[in-house]
PDB file of C-alpha atoms in Angstrom:
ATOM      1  CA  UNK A  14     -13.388 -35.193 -38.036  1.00 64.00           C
ATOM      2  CA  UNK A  15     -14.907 -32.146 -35.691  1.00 71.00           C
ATOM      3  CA  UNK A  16     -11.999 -29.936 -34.014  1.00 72.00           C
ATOM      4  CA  UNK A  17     -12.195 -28.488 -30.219  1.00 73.00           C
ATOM      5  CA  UNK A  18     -12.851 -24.889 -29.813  1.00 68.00           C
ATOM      6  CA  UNK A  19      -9.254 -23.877 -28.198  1.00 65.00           C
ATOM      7  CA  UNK A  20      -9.149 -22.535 -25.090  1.00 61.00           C
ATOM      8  CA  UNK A  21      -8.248 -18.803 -24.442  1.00 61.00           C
ATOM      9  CA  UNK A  22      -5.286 -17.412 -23.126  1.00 58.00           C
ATOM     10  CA  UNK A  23      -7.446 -15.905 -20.375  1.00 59.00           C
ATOM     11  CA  UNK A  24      -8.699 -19.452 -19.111  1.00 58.00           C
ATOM     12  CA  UNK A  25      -5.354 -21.262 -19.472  1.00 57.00           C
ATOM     13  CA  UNK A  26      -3.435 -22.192 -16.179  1.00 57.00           C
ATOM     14  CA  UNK A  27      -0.414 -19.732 -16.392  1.00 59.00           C
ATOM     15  CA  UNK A  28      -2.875 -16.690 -17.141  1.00 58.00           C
ATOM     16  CA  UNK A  29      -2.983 -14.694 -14.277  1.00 57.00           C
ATOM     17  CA  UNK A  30      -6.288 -11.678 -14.331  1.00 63.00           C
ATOM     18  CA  UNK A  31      -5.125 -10.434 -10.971  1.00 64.00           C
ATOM     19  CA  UNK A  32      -1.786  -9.407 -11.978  1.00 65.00           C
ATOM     20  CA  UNK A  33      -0.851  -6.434 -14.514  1.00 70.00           C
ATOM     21  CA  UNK A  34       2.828  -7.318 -14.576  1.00 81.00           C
ATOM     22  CA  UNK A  35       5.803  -7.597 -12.709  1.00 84.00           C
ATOM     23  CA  UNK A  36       5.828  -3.907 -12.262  1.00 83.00           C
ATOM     24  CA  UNK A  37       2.983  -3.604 -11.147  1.00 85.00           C
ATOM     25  CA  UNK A  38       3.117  -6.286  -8.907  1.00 87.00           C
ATOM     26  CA  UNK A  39       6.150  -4.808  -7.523  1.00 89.00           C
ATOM     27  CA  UNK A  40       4.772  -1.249  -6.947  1.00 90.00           C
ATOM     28  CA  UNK A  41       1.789  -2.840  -5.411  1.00 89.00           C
ATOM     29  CA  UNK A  42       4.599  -4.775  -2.583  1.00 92.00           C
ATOM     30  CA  UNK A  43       6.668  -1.415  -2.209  1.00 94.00           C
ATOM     31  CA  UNK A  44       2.601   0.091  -1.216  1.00 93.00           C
ATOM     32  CA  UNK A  45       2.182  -2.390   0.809  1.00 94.00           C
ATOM     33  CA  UNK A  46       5.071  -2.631   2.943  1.00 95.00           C
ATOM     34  CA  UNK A  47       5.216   1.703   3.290  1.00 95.00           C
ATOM     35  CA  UNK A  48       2.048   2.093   4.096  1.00 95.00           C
ATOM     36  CA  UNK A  49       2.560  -0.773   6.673  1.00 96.00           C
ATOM     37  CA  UNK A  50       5.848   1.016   8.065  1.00 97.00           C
ATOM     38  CA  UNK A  51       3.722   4.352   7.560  1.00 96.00           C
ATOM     39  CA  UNK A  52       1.289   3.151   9.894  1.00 96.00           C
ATOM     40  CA  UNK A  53       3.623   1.740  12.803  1.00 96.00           C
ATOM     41  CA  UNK A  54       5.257   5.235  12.275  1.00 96.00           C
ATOM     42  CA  UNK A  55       2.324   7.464  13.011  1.00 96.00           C
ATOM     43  CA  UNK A  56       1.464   5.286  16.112  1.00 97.00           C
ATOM     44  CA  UNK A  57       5.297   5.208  17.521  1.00 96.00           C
ATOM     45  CA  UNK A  58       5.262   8.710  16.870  1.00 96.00           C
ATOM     46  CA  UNK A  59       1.856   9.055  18.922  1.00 95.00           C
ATOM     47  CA  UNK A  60       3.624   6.894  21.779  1.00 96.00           C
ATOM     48  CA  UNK A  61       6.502   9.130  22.288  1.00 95.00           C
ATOM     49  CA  UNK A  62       4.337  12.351  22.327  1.00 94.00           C
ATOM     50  CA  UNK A  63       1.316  11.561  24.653  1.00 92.00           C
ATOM     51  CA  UNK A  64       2.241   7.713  25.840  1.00 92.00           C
ATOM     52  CA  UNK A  65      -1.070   5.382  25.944  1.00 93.00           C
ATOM     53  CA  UNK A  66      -3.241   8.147  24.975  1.00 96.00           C
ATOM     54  CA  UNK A  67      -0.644   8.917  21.555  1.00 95.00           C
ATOM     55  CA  UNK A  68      -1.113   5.406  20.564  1.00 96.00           C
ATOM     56  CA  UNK A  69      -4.917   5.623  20.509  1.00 97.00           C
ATOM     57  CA  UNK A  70      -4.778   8.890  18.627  1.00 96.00           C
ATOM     58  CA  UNK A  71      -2.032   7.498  16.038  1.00 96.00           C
ATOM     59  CA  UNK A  72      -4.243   4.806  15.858  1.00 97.00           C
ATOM     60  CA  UNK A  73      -7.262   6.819  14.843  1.00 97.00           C
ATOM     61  CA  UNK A  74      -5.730   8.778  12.717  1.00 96.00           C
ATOM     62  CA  UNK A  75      -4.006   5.405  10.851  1.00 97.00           C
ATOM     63  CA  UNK A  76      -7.418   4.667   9.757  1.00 97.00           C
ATOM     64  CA  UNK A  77      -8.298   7.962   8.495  1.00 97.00           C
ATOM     65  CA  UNK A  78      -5.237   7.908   6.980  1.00 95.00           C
ATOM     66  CA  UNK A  79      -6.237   4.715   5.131  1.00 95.00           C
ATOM     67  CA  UNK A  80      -9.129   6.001   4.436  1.00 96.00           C
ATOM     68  CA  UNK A  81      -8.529   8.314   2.813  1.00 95.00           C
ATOM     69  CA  UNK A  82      -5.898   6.429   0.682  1.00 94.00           C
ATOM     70  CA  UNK A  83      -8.702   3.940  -0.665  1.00 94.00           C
ATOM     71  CA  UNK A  84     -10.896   7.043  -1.532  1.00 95.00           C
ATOM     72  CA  UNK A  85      -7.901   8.723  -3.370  1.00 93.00           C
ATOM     73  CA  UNK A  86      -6.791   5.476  -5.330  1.00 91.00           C
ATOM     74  CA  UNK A  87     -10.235   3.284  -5.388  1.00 90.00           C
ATOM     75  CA  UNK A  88      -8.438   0.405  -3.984  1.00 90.00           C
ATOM     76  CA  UNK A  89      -5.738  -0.335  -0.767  1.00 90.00           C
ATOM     77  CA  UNK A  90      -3.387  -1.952  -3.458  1.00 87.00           C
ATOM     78  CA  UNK A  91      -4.350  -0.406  -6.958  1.00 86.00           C
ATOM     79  CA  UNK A  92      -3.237  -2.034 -10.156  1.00 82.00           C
ATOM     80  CA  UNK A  93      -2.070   1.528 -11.977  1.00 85.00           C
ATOM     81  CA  UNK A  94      -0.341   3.435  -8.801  1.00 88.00           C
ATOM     82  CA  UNK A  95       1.868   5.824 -10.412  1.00 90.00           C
ATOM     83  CA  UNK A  96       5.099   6.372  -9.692  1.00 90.00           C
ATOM     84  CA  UNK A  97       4.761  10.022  -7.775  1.00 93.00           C
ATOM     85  CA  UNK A  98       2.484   8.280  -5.459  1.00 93.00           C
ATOM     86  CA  UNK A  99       5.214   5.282  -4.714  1.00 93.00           C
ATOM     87  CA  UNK A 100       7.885   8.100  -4.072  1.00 95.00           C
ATOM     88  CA  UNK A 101       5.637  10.233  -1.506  1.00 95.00           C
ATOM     89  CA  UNK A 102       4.626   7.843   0.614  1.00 94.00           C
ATOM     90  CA  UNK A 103       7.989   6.640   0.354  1.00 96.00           C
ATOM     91  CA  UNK A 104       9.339  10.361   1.088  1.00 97.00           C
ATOM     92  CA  UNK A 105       6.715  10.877   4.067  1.00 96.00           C
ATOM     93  CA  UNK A 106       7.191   7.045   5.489  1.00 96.00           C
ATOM     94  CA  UNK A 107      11.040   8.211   6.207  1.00 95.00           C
ATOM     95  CA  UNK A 108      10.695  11.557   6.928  1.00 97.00           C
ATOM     96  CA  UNK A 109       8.648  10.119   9.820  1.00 96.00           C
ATOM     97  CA  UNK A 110      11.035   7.549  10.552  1.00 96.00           C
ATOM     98  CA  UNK A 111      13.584  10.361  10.996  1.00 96.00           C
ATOM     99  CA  UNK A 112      11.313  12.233  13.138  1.00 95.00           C
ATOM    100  CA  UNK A 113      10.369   9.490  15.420  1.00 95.00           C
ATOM    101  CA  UNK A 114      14.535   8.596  15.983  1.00 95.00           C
ATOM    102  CA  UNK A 115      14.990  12.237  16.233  1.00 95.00           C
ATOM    103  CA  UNK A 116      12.224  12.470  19.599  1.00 93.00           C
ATOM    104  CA  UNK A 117      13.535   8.993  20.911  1.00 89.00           C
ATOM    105  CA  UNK A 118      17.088  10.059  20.922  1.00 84.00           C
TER     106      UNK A 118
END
């Protein structure tokens, strides 16, 4: 009687190689969604300052912005954000939320 090589844990159907865990799956959402408010902040802000004009500068400077986010990290969504990096742009995203309700108002 010959046995059948097993398969690996990696090539099984509940293995997942994109995922690194929950928590990082969950700081990668939490990225996701502030730099996606972030972004909508920067132009709003732009609006209120300088109108049409304010929204094509935020605009420009939402993909620097990006930019330079992939070039710090490697990746848009890395698997090993830290912490300090989740709490700044979480910091900045509502410190800009402030400031935009603060111009509106």
């Amino acid at each position: 009687m010959t046995s059948q090589p097993q398969p690996s844990p990696e090539h099984s159907p509940d293995y997942n190689s994109v995922s690194a865990g929950a928590a990082s799956d969950a700081k990668a959402f939490f990225a996701a969604a502030l730099l996606t408010f972030a972004s909508g902040m920067v132009v709003l802000i732009g609006f209120i300052m300088a109108g049409g004009f304010g929204v094509l500068l935020g605009i420009v400077g939402v993909i620097f912005g990006l930019v330079w986010w992939k070039e710090r990290y490697g990746r848009m969504l890395p698997r090993d954000l830290s912490a300090g990096a989740l709490i700044a742009l979480t910091v900045g995203s509502f410190l800009m939320f402030f400031l935009a309700a603060g111009m509106a108002a």
